[in-house]
Tab-separated table of C-alpha atoms and ligand atoms in Angstrom:
chain	number	residue	atom	x	y	z
A	132	UNK	CA	22.475	-31.533	-10.352
A	133	UNK	CA	21.323	-31.452	-14.023
A	134	UNK	CA	22.668	-34.119	-16.368
A	135	UNK	CA	24.541	-33.203	-19.548
A	136	UNK	CA	23.203	-34.328	-22.904
A	137	UNK	CA	25.385	-37.460	-23.093
A	138	UNK	CA	24.313	-38.603	-19.637
A	139	UNK	CA	20.731	-37.798	-20.506
A	140	UNK	CA	20.935	-39.916	-23.638
A	141	UNK	CA	22.626	-42.728	-21.730
A	142	UNK	CA	20.091	-42.653	-18.941
A	143	UNK	CA	16.909	-41.837	-20.778
A	144	UNK	CA	17.621	-42.662	-24.383
A	145	UNK	CA	17.125	-46.247	-23.366
A	146	UNK	CA	13.532	-45.583	-22.354
A	147	UNK	CA	12.164	-46.961	-25.621
A	148	UNK	CA	14.232	-50.098	-25.123
A	149	UNK	CA	13.064	-50.175	-21.517
A	150	UNK	CA	9.467	-50.301	-22.639
A	151	UNK	CA	10.295	-53.232	-24.891
A	152	UNK	CA	12.312	-55.053	-22.203
A	153	UNK	CA	9.993	-54.691	-19.231
A	154	UNK	CA	10.626	-56.081	-15.779
A	155	UNK	CA	9.826	-59.769	-15.571
A	156	UNK	CA	6.521	-59.346	-13.709
A	157	UNK	CA	4.967	-57.268	-16.509
A	158	UNK	CA	5.523	-60.208	-18.788
A	159	UNK	CA	3.654	-62.432	-16.320
A	160	UNK	CA	6.299	-63.523	-13.804
A	161	UNK	CA	7.423	-61.732	-10.650
A	162	UNK	CA	11.203	-61.482	-10.298
A	163	UNK	CA	12.262	-64.469	-8.218
A	164	UNK	CA	16.030	-64.215	-8.159
A	165	UNK	CA	17.063	-60.876	-6.726
A	166	UNK	CA	20.607	-59.797	-5.899
A	167	UNK	CA	20.861	-57.154	-3.189
A	168	UNK	CA	24.235	-55.417	-3.364
A	169	UNK	CA	25.328	-53.895	-0.025
A	170	UNK	CA	25.061	-55.298	3.490
A	171	UNK	CA	24.334	-52.084	5.428
A	172	UNK	CA	21.027	-51.484	7.186
A	173	UNK	CA	19.289	-50.730	3.869
A	174	UNK	CA	20.458	-53.824	1.987
A	175	UNK	CA	19.758	-55.960	5.061
A	176	UNK	CA	16.221	-54.627	5.440
A	177	UNK	CA	15.401	-54.970	1.734
A	178	UNK	CA	16.853	-58.505	1.688
A	179	UNK	CA	14.797	-59.451	4.752
A	180	UNK	CA	11.531	-58.076	3.350
A	181	UNK	CA	12.097	-59.741	-0.047
A	182	UNK	CA	13.109	-63.099	1.430
A	183	UNK	CA	10.155	-63.037	3.843
A	184	UNK	CA	7.896	-62.818	0.802
A	185	UNK	CA	9.546	-65.806	-0.879
A	186	UNK	CA	12.034	-64.199	-3.279
A	187	UNK	CA	15.359	-65.989	-3.846
A	188	UNK	CA	17.737	-63.410	-2.449
A	189	UNK	CA	21.509	-63.218	-2.832
A	190	UNK	CA	22.967	-60.463	-0.659
A	191	UNK	CA	26.475	-59.474	-1.756
A	192	UNK	CA	28.589	-57.342	0.575
A	193	UNK	CA	32.177	-56.464	-0.203
A	194	UNK	CA	33.444	-56.052	3.369
A	195	UNK	CA	31.152	-57.331	6.129
A	196	UNK	CA	27.717	-56.632	7.628
A	197	UNK	CA	27.199	-52.932	8.478
A	198	UNK	CA	30.695	-51.961	7.352
A	199	UNK	CA	29.762	-48.590	5.795
A	200	UNK	CA	27.713	-45.618	7.064
A	201	UNK	CA	25.640	-47.973	9.201
A	202	UNK	CA	28.549	-48.795	11.549
A	203	UNK	CA	29.240	-45.091	12.091
A	204	UNK	CA	25.669	-43.906	12.585
A	205	UNK	CA	24.164	-42.217	15.633
A	206	UNK	CA	20.979	-44.148	14.771
A	207	UNK	CA	18.358	-41.829	16.224
A	208	UNK	CA	14.930	-42.997	15.044
A	209	UNK	CA	12.877	-39.863	14.473
A	210	UNK	CA	10.633	-37.955	12.068
A	211	UNK	CA	9.542	-34.699	13.760
A	212	UNK	CA	11.833	-32.267	11.977
A	213	UNK	CA	11.710	-33.968	8.568
A	214	UNK	CA	10.287	-31.853	5.756
A	215	UNK	CA	8.372	-31.746	3.421
A	216	UNK	CA	5.263	-33.538	4.645
A	217	UNK	CA	5.740	-36.624	2.458
A	218	UNK	CA	9.282	-37.137	3.753
A	219	UNK	CA	8.011	-36.738	7.314
A	220	UNK	CA	5.331	-39.387	6.616
A	221	UNK	CA	7.930	-41.789	5.219
A	222	UNK	CA	10.127	-41.353	8.306
A	223	UNK	CA	7.091	-41.757	10.562
A	224	UNK	CA	6.312	-45.006	8.751
A	225	UNK	CA	9.923	-45.986	9.407
A	226	UNK	CA	9.391	-45.420	13.130
A	227	UNK	CA	6.276	-47.591	13.072
A	228	UNK	CA	8.284	-50.095	11.062
A	229	UNK	CA	10.738	-50.561	13.920
A	230	UNK	CA	7.819	-51.560	16.176
A	231	UNK	CA	6.623	-54.001	13.495
A	232	UNK	CA	10.102	-55.476	13.119
A	233	UNK	CA	10.360	-55.941	16.889
A	234	UNK	CA	7.089	-57.850	16.738
A	235	UNK	CA	8.289	-59.977	13.799
A	236	UNK	CA	11.808	-60.682	15.069
A	237	UNK	CA	11.117	-60.742	18.807
A	238	UNK	CA	11.666	-57.834	21.224
A	239	UNK	CA	14.394	-59.684	23.095
A	240	UNK	CA	16.345	-60.186	19.847
A	241	UNK	CA	15.740	-56.777	18.276
A	242	UNK	CA	16.388	-54.292	21.050
A	243	UNK	CA	15.015	-50.842	20.204
A	244	UNK	CA	15.414	-48.255	22.964
A	245	UNK	CA	12.022	-46.517	23.050
A	246	UNK	CA	12.946	-43.919	25.679
A	247	UNK	CA	12.139	-40.965	23.430
A	248	UNK	CA	14.159	-37.772	23.012
A	249	UNK	CA	14.699	-34.722	25.191
A	250	UNK	CA	15.846	-31.536	23.514
A	251	UNK	CA	16.453	-28.026	24.726
A	252	UNK	CA	17.896	-24.688	23.689
A	253	UNK	CA	19.512	-21.981	25.780
A	254	UNK	CA	19.526	-19.061	23.313
A	255	UNK	CA	16.263	-17.127	22.806
A	256	UNK	CA	16.229	-17.339	18.986
A	257	UNK	CA	16.862	-21.085	18.907
A	258	UNK	CA	14.386	-21.565	21.738
A	259	UNK	CA	11.722	-19.810	19.678
A	260	UNK	CA	12.534	-22.083	16.710
A	261	UNK	CA	12.220	-25.128	19.004
A	262	UNK	CA	8.808	-23.945	20.284
A	263	UNK	CA	7.546	-23.276	16.753
A	264	UNK	CA	8.896	-26.650	15.611
A	265	UNK	CA	7.074	-28.518	18.370
A	266	UNK	CA	3.777	-26.781	17.509
A	267	UNK	CA	4.230	-27.633	13.813
A	268	UNK	CA	4.972	-31.270	14.711
A	269	UNK	CA	1.920	-31.481	16.960
A	270	UNK	CA	-0.236	-30.145	14.096
A	271	UNK	CA	0.880	-33.246	12.121
A	272	UNK	CA	-0.056	-35.481	15.046
A	273	UNK	CA	3.505	-36.072	16.285
A	274	UNK	CA	3.835	-36.727	20.012
A	275	UNK	CA	6.370	-34.015	20.725
A	276	UNK	CA	5.566	-31.553	23.553
A	277	UNK	CA	7.104	-28.661	25.425
A	278	UNK	CA	8.344	-29.423	28.938
A	279	UNK	CA	9.746	-27.305	31.770
A	280	UNK	CA	13.116	-27.711	33.480
A	281	UNK	CA	11.664	-29.753	36.326
A	282	UNK	CA	10.288	-32.296	33.884
A	283	UNK	CA	13.515	-32.262	31.870
A	284	UNK	CA	15.443	-33.230	35.008
A	285	UNK	CA	12.857	-35.852	35.925
A	286	UNK	CA	13.152	-37.386	32.442
A	287	UNK	CA	16.963	-37.524	32.616
A	288	UNK	CA	18.163	-37.483	36.240
A	289	UNK	CA	21.840	-37.426	35.142
A	290	UNK	CA	21.308	-34.103	33.348
A	291	UNK	CA	22.701	-30.671	34.298
A	292	UNK	CA	21.192	-28.728	31.387
A	293	UNK	CA	22.447	-25.235	32.274
A	294	UNK	CA	20.242	-22.334	31.120
A	295	UNK	CA	17.071	-23.637	29.439
A	296	UNK	CA	15.053	-21.215	27.296
A	297	UNK	CA	12.799	-23.928	25.818
A	298	UNK	CA	12.715	-27.728	26.088
A	299	UNK	CA	10.749	-30.566	24.556
A	300	UNK	CA	10.179	-34.281	24.958
A	301	UNK	CA	9.030	-36.715	22.299
A	302	UNK	CA	8.067	-40.108	23.685
A	303	UNK	CA	7.660	-41.912	20.338
A	304	UNK	CA	11.263	-41.543	19.197
A	305	UNK	CA	13.909	-44.176	19.774
A	306	UNK	CA	17.403	-45.371	19.032
A	307	UNK	CA	18.950	-48.697	18.147
A	308	UNK	CA	22.359	-50.330	17.887
A	309	UNK	CA	22.650	-50.120	14.070
A	310	UNK	CA	25.243	-52.880	13.721
A	311	UNK	CA	23.314	-55.345	15.892
A	312	UNK	CA	20.079	-54.534	14.013
A	313	UNK	CA	21.749	-55.047	10.611
A	314	UNK	CA	23.212	-58.396	11.650
A	315	UNK	CA	19.840	-59.506	12.975
A	316	UNK	CA	18.049	-58.523	9.748
A	317	UNK	CA	20.627	-60.485	7.743
A	318	UNK	CA	20.143	-63.467	10.031
A	319	UNK	CA	16.361	-63.176	9.617
A	320	UNK	CA	16.739	-62.914	5.826
A	321	UNK	CA	18.892	-66.068	5.890
A	322	UNK	CA	16.235	-67.864	7.938
A	323	UNK	CA	13.870	-67.162	5.011
A	324	UNK	CA	16.375	-68.702	2.585
A	325	UNK	CA	18.474	-65.673	1.576
A	326	UNK	CA	22.113	-66.368	0.749
A	327	UNK	CA	24.299	-63.794	2.533
A	328	UNK	CA	27.804	-63.475	1.089
A	329	UNK	CA	30.774	-61.445	2.315
A	330	UNK	CA	33.362	-60.560	1.339
A	331	UNK	CA	31.783	-60.448	-2.117
A	332	UNK	CA	32.572	-57.388	-4.242
A	333	UNK	CA	30.295	-56.707	-7.195
A	334	UNK	CA	32.551	-55.630	-10.047
A	335	UNK	CA	30.171	-55.505	-13.016
A	336	UNK	CA	26.944	-56.626	-14.635
A	337	UNK	CA	26.017	-58.870	-17.556
A	338	UNK	CA	23.235	-57.360	-19.608
A	339	UNK	CA	20.337	-58.630	-21.638
A	340	UNK	CA	19.378	-55.485	-23.543
A	341	UNK	CA	18.509	-52.854	-20.936
A	342	UNK	CA	18.115	-55.412	-18.139
A	343	UNK	CA	20.754	-56.922	-15.885
A	344	UNK	CA	20.834	-60.702	-16.186
A	345	UNK	CA	23.946	-61.384	-14.116
A	346	UNK	CA	25.909	-59.779	-11.319
A	347	UNK	CA	29.679	-60.304	-11.454
A	348	UNK	CA	31.435	-61.260	-8.230
A	349	UNK	CA	35.065	-62.247	-8.703
A	350	UNK	CA	35.141	-64.744	-11.564
A	351	UNK	CA	31.537	-65.773	-10.939
A	352	UNK	CA	28.250	-64.490	-12.382
A	353	UNK	CA	25.139	-64.637	-10.179
A	354	UNK	CA	22.083	-64.933	-12.444
A	355	UNK	CA	19.268	-62.535	-11.531
A	356	UNK	CA	15.787	-61.355	-12.505
A	357	UNK	CA	16.359	-58.065	-10.663
A	358	UNK	CA	19.128	-56.296	-8.759
A	359	UNK	CA	18.935	-53.873	-5.839
A	360	UNK	CA	21.816	-51.437	-5.367
A	361	UNK	CA	22.043	-50.498	-1.683
A	362	UNK	CA	25.732	-49.588	-1.732
A	363	UNK	CA	25.516	-46.314	0.205
A	364	UNK	CA	28.117	-43.708	-0.799
A	365	UNK	CA	29.375	-46.131	-3.442
A	366	UNK	CA	26.142	-45.986	-5.424
A	367	UNK	CA	27.576	-43.533	-8.015
A	368	UNK	CA	30.366	-46.045	-8.807
A	369	UNK	CA	27.947	-48.970	-9.194
A	370	UNK	CA	25.509	-46.764	-11.143
A	371	UNK	CA	28.299	-45.742	-13.530
A	372	UNK	CA	28.821	-49.420	-14.422
A	373	UNK	CA	25.226	-49.307	-15.701
A	374	UNK	CA	25.528	-45.930	-17.456
A	375	UNK	CA	23.635	-44.127	-14.686
A	376	UNK	CA	24.592	-40.813	-13.141
A	377	UNK	CA	23.726	-40.702	-9.444
A	378	UNK	CA	24.377	-37.219	-8.008
A	379	UNK	CA	25.517	-37.392	-4.399
A	380	UNK	CA	27.440	-35.107	-2.036
A	381	UNK	CA	30.065	-35.946	0.574
A	382	UNK	CA	29.232	-35.318	4.208
A	383	UNK	CA	31.415	-36.612	7.037
A	384	UNK	CA	30.194	-37.203	10.592
A	385	UNK	CA	32.300	-37.820	13.726
A	386	UNK	CA	31.148	-39.698	16.823
A	387	UNK	CA	32.993	-40.476	20.069
A	388	UNK	CA	32.243	-43.836	21.724
A	389	UNK	CA	33.084	-44.640	25.343
A	390	UNK	CA	33.807	-48.016	26.833
A	391	UNK	CA	30.697	-49.562	28.454
A	392	UNK	CA	29.712	-47.449	31.465
A	393	UNK	CA	27.064	-47.818	34.196
A	394	UNK	CA	23.569	-46.675	33.136
A	395	UNK	CA	23.254	-42.902	32.746
A	396	UNK	CA	20.889	-42.336	29.844
A	397	UNK	CA	17.648	-44.027	28.834
A	398	UNK	CA	16.764	-41.435	26.171
A	399	UNK	CA	18.338	-39.644	23.229
A	400	UNK	CA	19.642	-36.227	24.317
A	401	UNK	CA	19.795	-33.326	21.876
A	402	UNK	CA	21.528	-30.520	23.791
A	403	UNK	CA	22.830	-27.212	22.431
A	404	UNK	CA	25.912	-28.327	20.484
A	405	UNK	CA	25.921	-31.982	21.581
A	406	UNK	CA	23.917	-35.137	20.972
A	407	UNK	CA	24.260	-38.229	23.108
A	408	UNK	CA	22.808	-41.606	23.889
A	409	UNK	CA	23.773	-44.832	25.646
A	410	UNK	CA	23.566	-48.242	24.004
A	411	UNK	CA	22.127	-51.256	25.855
A	412	UNK	CA	25.710	-52.512	26.497
A	413	UNK	CA	26.536	-49.261	28.328
A	414	UNK	CA	28.558	-47.613	25.525
A	415	UNK	CA	27.890	-43.853	25.366
A	416	UNK	CA	27.894	-42.302	21.898
A	417	UNK	CA	28.192	-38.574	21.358
A	418	UNK	CA	28.578	-36.133	18.477
A	419	UNK	CA	28.213	-32.440	17.903
A	420	UNK	CA	24.964	-32.267	15.929
A	421	UNK	CA	23.162	-33.884	13.012
A	422	UNK	CA	24.708	-31.774	10.227
A	423	UNK	CA	28.018	-32.540	8.522
A	424	UNK	CA	31.064	-32.337	10.836
A	425	UNK	CA	33.638	-29.763	9.750
A	426	UNK	CA	36.439	-32.104	10.888
A	427	UNK	CA	37.546	-35.593	9.872
A	428	UNK	CA	39.954	-35.907	12.816
A	429	UNK	CA	39.506	-39.246	14.596
A	430	UNK	CA	42.348	-38.715	17.090
A	431	UNK	CA	41.873	-39.440	20.813
A	432	UNK	CA	42.259	-35.670	21.420
A	433	UNK	CA	39.200	-35.047	19.225
A	434	UNK	CA	37.371	-37.816	21.102
A	435	UNK	CA	38.157	-36.121	24.423
A	436	UNK	CA	36.873	-32.817	23.041
A	437	UNK	CA	33.601	-34.461	21.997
A	438	UNK	CA	33.243	-36.098	25.435
A	439	UNK	CA	33.983	-32.802	27.187
A	440	UNK	CA	31.332	-31.073	25.032
A	441	UNK	CA	28.727	-33.598	26.104
A	442	UNK	CA	30.078	-33.636	29.688
A	443	UNK	CA	28.879	-30.019	30.131
A	444	UNK	CA	25.359	-31.481	30.305
A	445	UNK	CA	25.994	-34.908	31.835
A	446	UNK	CA	28.765	-34.337	34.403
A	447	UNK	CA	29.118	-38.043	35.210
A	448	UNK	CA	30.389	-38.528	31.660
A	449	UNK	CA	33.761	-37.483	33.124
A	450	UNK	CA	33.902	-40.961	34.692
A	451	UNK	CA	33.627	-42.610	31.249
A	452	UNK	CA	36.647	-43.734	29.228
A	453	UNK	CA	36.978	-42.942	25.527
A	454	UNK	CA	37.076	-46.081	23.418
A	455	UNK	CA	37.222	-44.749	19.839
A	456	UNK	CA	36.218	-41.989	17.446
A	457	UNK	CA	34.406	-43.006	14.269
A	458	UNK	CA	34.201	-41.110	11.001
A	459	UNK	CA	31.168	-41.961	8.883
A	460	UNK	CA	30.134	-40.682	5.470
A	461	UNK	CA	26.481	-39.787	5.206
A	462	UNK	CA	24.710	-41.355	2.247
A	463	UNK	CA	23.491	-38.040	0.926
A	464	UNK	CA	21.922	-37.598	-2.517
A	465	UNK	CA	22.676	-34.144	-3.993
A	466	UNK	CA	19.335	-32.617	-2.940
A	467	UNK	CA	19.322	-34.251	0.505
A	468	UNK	CA	16.297	-36.452	-0.249
A	469	UNK	CA	16.404	-40.241	-0.752
A	470	UNK	CA	16.903	-42.011	-4.064
A	471	UNK	CA	14.575	-45.010	-4.112
A	472	UNK	CA	13.107	-47.098	-6.892
A	473	UNK	CA	13.484	-48.514	-10.356
A	474	UNK	CA	15.351	-46.766	-13.126
A	475	UNK	CA	13.382	-46.457	-16.399
A	476	UNK	CA	16.466	-47.023	-18.557
A	477	UNK	CA	17.410	-50.138	-16.540
A	478	UNK	CA	14.024	-51.645	-15.733
A	479	UNK	CA	15.158	-54.435	-13.425
A	480	UNK	CA	17.556	-52.260	-11.397
A	481	UNK	CA	16.292	-50.830	-8.095
A	482	UNK	CA	18.190	-48.102	-6.223
A	483	UNK	CA	18.096	-47.370	-2.484
A	484	UNK	CA	20.418	-44.622	-1.178
A	485	UNK	CA	19.533	-42.193	1.580
A	486	UNK	CA	20.472	-40.395	4.757
A	487	UNK	CA	18.310	-41.141	7.837
A	488	UNK	CA	18.565	-44.715	6.643
A	489	UNK	CA	18.294	-46.128	10.155
A	490	UNK	CA	14.902	-44.490	10.693
A	491	UNK	CA	13.772	-45.283	7.151
A	492	UNK	CA	15.051	-48.835	6.645
A	493	UNK	CA	12.013	-50.822	7.911
A	494	UNK	CA	9.618	-48.780	5.739
A	495	UNK	CA	11.876	-48.691	2.683
A	496	UNK	CA	12.512	-52.449	2.961
A	497	UNK	CA	8.814	-53.172	3.015
A	498	UNK	CA	7.892	-50.706	0.251
A	499	UNK	CA	10.775	-51.815	-1.984
A	500	UNK	CA	9.546	-55.408	-1.678
A	501	UNK	CA	6.081	-54.272	-2.816
A	502	UNK	CA	7.497	-52.327	-5.763
A	503	UNK	CA	9.813	-55.166	-6.789
A	504	UNK	CA	7.483	-58.108	-6.323
A	505	UNK	CA	4.066	-56.609	-7.092
A	506	UNK	CA	4.988	-54.114	-9.837
A	507	UNK	CA	3.150	-51.366	-7.962
A	508	UNK	CA	4.434	-47.803	-7.800
A	509	UNK	CA	4.086	-46.791	-4.164
A	510	UNK	CA	2.818	-43.157	-4.025
A	511	UNK	CA	4.862	-42.290	-0.970
A	512	UNK	CA	8.056	-43.098	-2.898
A	513	UNK	CA	7.085	-40.993	-5.950
A	514	UNK	CA	9.282	-37.976	-5.038
A	515	UNK	CA	12.415	-40.088	-4.669
A	516	UNK	CA	13.018	-41.434	-8.164
A	517	UNK	CA	16.380	-40.816	-9.811
A	518	UNK	CA	14.471	-39.155	-12.682
A	519	UNK	CA	14.022	-35.979	-10.622
A	520	UNK	CA	17.629	-35.031	-11.345
A	521	UNK	CA	16.938	-34.839	-15.074
A	522	UNK	CA	16.190	-31.247	-16.022
B	141	FAD	C1	27.695	-39.814	11.508
B	141	FAD	C2	26.361	-40.314	11.019
B	141	FAD	C3	25.232	-40.160	11.823
B	141	FAD	C4	23.993	-40.630	11.390
B	141	FAD	N1	22.916	-40.506	12.218
B	141	FAD	C5	21.728	-41.015	11.839
B	141	FAD	C6	20.625	-40.961	12.733
B	141	FAD	O1	20.741	-40.458	13.849
B	141	FAD	N2	19.443	-41.506	12.318
B	141	FAD	C7	19.302	-42.077	11.076
B	141	FAD	O2	18.212	-42.543	10.760
B	141	FAD	N3	20.345	-42.145	10.213
B	141	FAD	C8	21.533	-41.618	10.566
B	141	FAD	N4	22.600	-41.676	9.711
B	141	FAD	C9	22.382	-42.195	8.361
B	141	FAD	C10	22.370	-43.705	8.289
B	141	FAD	O3	23.377	-44.235	9.102
B	141	FAD	C11	22.554	-44.123	6.838
B	141	FAD	O4	21.547	-43.522	6.054
B	141	FAD	C12	22.481	-45.635	6.674
B	141	FAD	O5	23.362	-46.292	7.550
B	141	FAD	C13	22.791	-45.998	5.239
B	141	FAD	O6	22.765	-47.404	5.138
B	141	FAD	P1	23.087	-48.103	3.762
B	141	FAD	O7	22.880	-49.544	3.962
B	141	FAD	O8	22.349	-47.417	2.684
B	141	FAD	O9	24.638	-47.760	3.485
B	141	FAD	P2	25.948	-48.407	4.129
B	141	FAD	O10	25.772	-48.706	5.554
B	141	FAD	O11	27.085	-47.507	3.763
B	141	FAD	O12	26.075	-49.797	3.378
B	141	FAD	C14	26.495	-49.900	2.027
B	141	FAD	C15	27.272	-51.190	1.899
B	141	FAD	O13	27.523	-51.449	0.532
B	141	FAD	C16	28.768	-52.125	0.439
B	141	FAD	N5	29.269	-52.018	-0.931
B	141	FAD	C17	29.665	-50.893	-1.589
B	141	FAD	N6	30.072	-51.210	-2.827
B	141	FAD	C18	29.934	-52.546	-2.974
B	141	FAD	C19	30.195	-53.462	-4.048
B	141	FAD	N7	30.720	-53.065	-5.219
B	141	FAD	N8	29.924	-54.782	-3.843
B	141	FAD	C20	29.411	-55.234	-2.661
B	141	FAD	N9	29.152	-54.384	-1.623
B	141	FAD	C21	29.402	-53.070	-1.770
B	141	FAD	C22	29.638	-51.396	1.465
B	141	FAD	O14	30.738	-52.183	1.867
B	141	FAD	C23	28.632	-51.135	2.595
B	141	FAD	O15	28.685	-52.115	3.602
B	141	FAD	C24	23.865	-41.244	10.113
B	141	FAD	C25	24.999	-41.428	9.316
B	141	FAD	C26	26.232	-40.977	9.750
B	141	FAD	C27	27.443	-41.204	8.895
């Protein structure tokens, strides 16, 4: 979405000032005191990676840990269908990042379900697209492969897939409980000295020229050398306080959750018109697909409809009891790609807003810490600067 002249002047007219008021590190001192605003998976991961490297982190969250999109996420960890190539690479790094985090935090504490994903299509045209997609993924070295119905049933014994025109399995994909992972990252950040505060609503900023020198929380001002805005769908509101225009679109997503049920699924299932998985505690989570949901209806009747949709493929789902329906808002920048990085007109402000944030959070946390603490511009993040929206 192009900016108008006033927004352009506000955002970019400060560039000259920005060059004069550079981030602290360029004047010889890495930012030490960093406020991370937002306690979803992204803020938690960035806080953890910064604190691990010795920064003095204040994480400020207005509700509670994982209260936004993160709580309402399907949390499939995947990269295969991500395009263009650079975005695929970033997601793939995110997948590897989950393995690294498990190593750092302990596999018994950070439970990532590495069962992979089975997918299939029943209609010829979609089946052809699935086959072509798998071949394209393999050409990039992704471990997706075509499987037959016998293997599909072996991979998921509870499955009754109906007509199968093409099917695939990817053994490197995973899923996680996004709320548990966020809480654990916050706990790990705190163990490295980060101060985690909630409820703590950021209501404004104190400026020193183009830079933020204080973050306002209630009547208090938290002094900072840099600030990270990881406020999900609320980034445009926080950005506006700093004269920044952050173009984002609304995209709702519904998921039905059952009460804990005996083990049925060890993998993510992407069926025609239904996605499902089972958390380690037995809860089964199901939605329609990975695009925006047309409905925002969280009634039990809608939940039953979602369960029935998934029950076509996993008949034993009929034994499960609906617990709740969640409505989440995808953190979706206007062009669908992430917004990550510093803002030239506000040199010590760092933005992090994206969909697929569960997959991406370990990589983005690590790369953001490099960009913030080492003053390096990470190539892989080049396409995701806010500046791309300026025409
Ligand atoms: C239905 C659905 C399905 C999804 N499925 C997947 C998937 O399968 N795989 C995947 O990788 N991703 C998926 N996603 C996307 C992923 O969940 C998000 O990208 C990710 O959770 C975003 O995390 P976040 O921390 O950026 O935002 P959030 O989790 O929204 O966190 C932002 C936080 O900022 C806080 N905040 C806002 N304003 C302020 C303020 N002024 N002061 C203090 N705090 C503030 C909010 O309270 C909130 O807790 C899905 C999302 C949805 C909605």
